[in-house]
Amino acid sequence: MKRVAVVLSGCGFLDGAEIHESVLTLLALDRAGAEVTCFAPDQPQAHVVNHFTGQPTTESRNVLTESARIARGKIQPLSQADAALFDALIVPGGFGAAKNLSNFAFVGKACEVNQDLTHLVQAMHQAGKPMGFICIAPVLIPKMLNVPVRLTIGNDIDTAEIVDEMGGEHVTCPVDDIVVDEEQKIVTTPAYMLAQSIGEAAQGIEKLVDRVLKLIV
């Protein structure tokens, strides 16, 4: 059985992991017969947003605790993730990737990425294990790996330019497709960077999961 780590970043697209993207990823992995373990940083969220109004609130929430909502409680602190125990890694998107797994949403190309995620990604990469990044999550790749990686965040010109400035190689990609860097074993898809519906997001995510699993040696 193929073992896959999924890193979440909260619960809700405005301040955490995109719920549809996360569930679609977990569903596709389950249907493929993979054994999944979810992780998230045990840290406060950058901020909390009321998803009904779209406005920030004065609440304080924990990324791990919120991510547990999506994982139905079956989740571990990201600090405990051991690359040796997994065959692949997938990171769904949502603003949590840019606010909690990093501070990209606030400082752009000068961002720093969560150290536990960086260590995990670097270890997976060094071991030649495939990884998938969804929606905005691919922007983190150039900061974590010191090699050029072909990736996509869809077709947003401003964000694509920042990705290129950070050392990535952005590829314009439609919502229903994926970009595969065969050499680095990294797969990316735009999902809700472009998707207008959960069905549209599903097309690319299902392809991403399928390709990541096929890249496992």
XYZ file of C-alpha atoms in Angstrom:
217
model
C 0.000 0.000 0.000
C 1.299 3.442 -0.935
C 1.711 5.779 2.036
C 0.984 9.461 1.492
C 1.387 12.422 3.835
C -1.094 15.295 3.381
C -0.206 18.635 4.965
C -3.123 20.868 5.914
C -3.009 24.516 6.987
C -6.251 25.118 8.876
C -9.892 24.877 7.852
C -11.390 27.324 5.357
C -9.937 28.916 2.248
C -9.616 32.464 3.604
C -7.445 31.582 6.587
C -6.608 27.873 6.305
C -6.667 24.882 3.978
C -9.204 25.026 1.145
C -11.805 22.503 2.306
C -12.935 21.315 -1.128
C -9.343 20.853 -2.299
C -8.438 18.979 0.878
C -11.454 16.664 0.739
C -11.050 16.022 -2.990
C -7.406 15.097 -2.357
C -8.298 12.750 0.496
C -11.120 11.190 -1.554
C -8.912 10.581 -4.584
C -6.207 9.037 -2.404
C -8.722 6.798 -0.645
C -10.229 5.635 -3.919
C -6.723 4.793 -5.134
C -6.138 2.626 -2.082
C -3.439 4.818 -0.539
C -2.782 4.977 3.199
C -3.023 8.631 4.225
C -1.686 10.477 7.252
C -2.617 14.129 7.746
C -0.330 16.690 9.347
C -0.565 20.371 10.241
C 1.590 22.854 12.168
C 0.772 23.094 15.867
C 0.760 26.897 15.938
C -1.647 29.849 16.033
C -3.247 30.886 12.751
C -1.974 34.120 11.212
C -5.530 35.403 11.703
C -9.099 34.151 11.671
C -11.625 35.137 9.000
C -15.412 34.926 9.245
C -16.213 32.938 6.102
C -19.773 34.266 6.017
C -18.772 37.927 5.884
C -15.230 37.517 4.565
C -13.973 39.823 7.313
C -11.194 39.172 9.868
C -12.262 38.566 13.451
C -10.549 38.975 16.823
C -10.568 35.215 17.470
C -7.437 33.140 17.911
C -7.349 29.591 16.543
C -4.751 26.843 16.253
C -3.800 25.504 12.808
C -3.579 21.882 13.974
C -6.875 22.056 15.857
C -8.671 23.593 12.885
C -7.118 21.143 10.402
C -8.404 18.299 12.578
C -11.922 19.296 11.478
C -11.093 18.211 7.928
C -9.166 15.120 9.009
C -11.966 14.030 11.364
C -9.502 14.175 14.239
C -6.965 11.831 12.650
C -4.047 14.221 12.337
C -0.563 14.713 13.754
C 1.647 17.758 14.404
C 3.747 18.570 11.344
C 6.856 18.463 13.546
C 6.366 14.687 13.841
C 6.286 14.000 10.089
C 9.087 11.631 9.047
C 9.818 11.494 5.313
C 11.171 7.956 5.695
C 7.676 6.701 6.542
C 6.016 7.995 3.364
C 6.111 7.371 -0.367
C 4.673 10.752 -1.379
C 3.498 14.133 -0.072
C 0.589 16.366 -1.121
C -0.151 19.925 0.045
C -3.634 21.334 -0.713
C -4.054 25.074 -1.172
C -6.138 27.776 0.444
C -4.780 30.973 1.976
C -3.502 28.862 4.868
C -0.617 27.803 2.632
C 0.273 31.465 2.166
C -0.559 32.571 5.724
C 0.155 29.622 8.036
C 2.599 27.384 6.162
C 4.424 30.555 5.126
C 4.003 34.321 5.208
C 3.794 34.648 1.418
C 0.407 36.393 1.636
C 1.975 39.206 3.638
C 5.487 39.668 2.219
C 5.474 37.974 -1.188
C 8.804 36.777 -2.567
C 10.593 37.654 0.691
C 8.522 35.000 2.460
C 9.733 32.342 4.839
C 8.263 28.833 4.907
C 7.442 26.795 8.003
C 10.649 24.981 8.988
C 8.962 21.629 9.636
C 7.388 21.682 6.174
C 10.689 22.733 4.619
C 12.551 19.876 6.310
C 9.891 17.380 5.233
C 9.845 18.571 1.628
C 13.633 18.610 1.390
C 13.875 15.098 2.811
C 11.217 13.796 0.414
C 12.962 15.466 -2.514
C 16.387 14.121 -1.579
C 14.898 10.626 -1.379
C 13.403 10.990 -4.865
C 9.830 10.777 -3.606
C 7.034 12.532 -5.547
C 5.118 15.526 -4.226
C 1.973 17.362 -5.270
C 1.106 21.003 -4.564
C -2.342 22.450 -5.213
C -3.697 25.970 -5.869
C -1.424 28.606 -4.240
C 0.749 26.013 -2.421
C 3.230 25.693 -5.349
C 4.590 29.184 -4.566
C 6.329 27.640 -1.559
C 8.411 25.226 -3.647
C 11.169 27.640 -4.792
C 11.762 28.678 -1.164
C 12.137 25.080 -0.004
C 14.170 23.570 -2.839
C 17.307 25.085 -4.289
C 16.618 23.758 -7.778
C 14.502 25.145 -10.624
C 11.082 23.458 -10.625
C 8.420 23.676 -13.307
C 5.146 24.503 -11.560
C 1.829 26.288 -11.950
C -0.554 28.489 -10.011
C -2.814 28.786 -13.068
C -2.546 31.933 -15.166
C -2.314 34.823 -12.681
C 0.408 36.975 -14.232
C 1.440 38.854 -11.093
C 1.815 35.717 -8.967
C 3.543 33.897 -11.831
C 6.126 36.675 -12.055
C 6.804 36.396 -8.332
C 7.233 32.629 -8.683
C 9.789 33.178 -11.435
C 11.595 35.805 -9.355
C 11.767 33.320 -6.481
C 13.498 30.790 -8.732
C 10.607 28.694 -9.989
C 9.629 28.149 -13.630
C 5.948 29.020 -13.905
C 3.870 27.257 -16.554
C 0.406 28.553 -17.478
C -2.087 25.736 -16.937
C -5.883 25.360 -17.255
C -7.970 24.310 -14.273
C -8.503 20.749 -15.511
C -4.834 19.940 -16.053
C -1.539 19.477 -14.224
C 2.081 20.491 -14.671
C 4.590 17.724 -14.066
C 8.283 18.269 -13.443
C 9.406 14.720 -14.191
C 12.996 15.313 -13.086
C 12.064 16.751 -9.686
C 8.969 14.528 -9.316
C 6.737 17.482 -8.489
C 3.145 17.804 -9.735
C 1.053 20.992 -9.488
C -2.476 22.041 -10.473
C -4.359 25.390 -10.278
C -7.581 24.163 -8.581
C -9.319 27.197 -7.020
C -6.770 29.626 -8.438
C -9.006 29.163 -11.492
C -11.897 26.840 -10.597
C -15.431 28.231 -10.663
C -16.911 25.083 -9.108
C -15.955 22.065 -7.040
C -16.321 19.934 -10.169
C -13.728 22.003 -12.003
C -11.321 21.807 -9.067
C -11.806 18.044 -8.931
C -10.588 17.494 -12.494
C -7.092 18.773 -11.888
C -6.802 17.411 -8.354
C -7.752 13.895 -9.430
C -5.132 14.045 -12.187
C -2.550 15.317 -9.697
C -3.201 12.511 -7.221
C -3.096 9.915 -9.984
C 0.232 11.207 -11.323
C 1.833 11.536 -7.883
C 0.947 7.926 -7.103
C 2.284 6.751 -10.468
C 5.591 8.537 -9.814
C 6.171 6.432 -6.702
C 9.000 3.994 -7.387
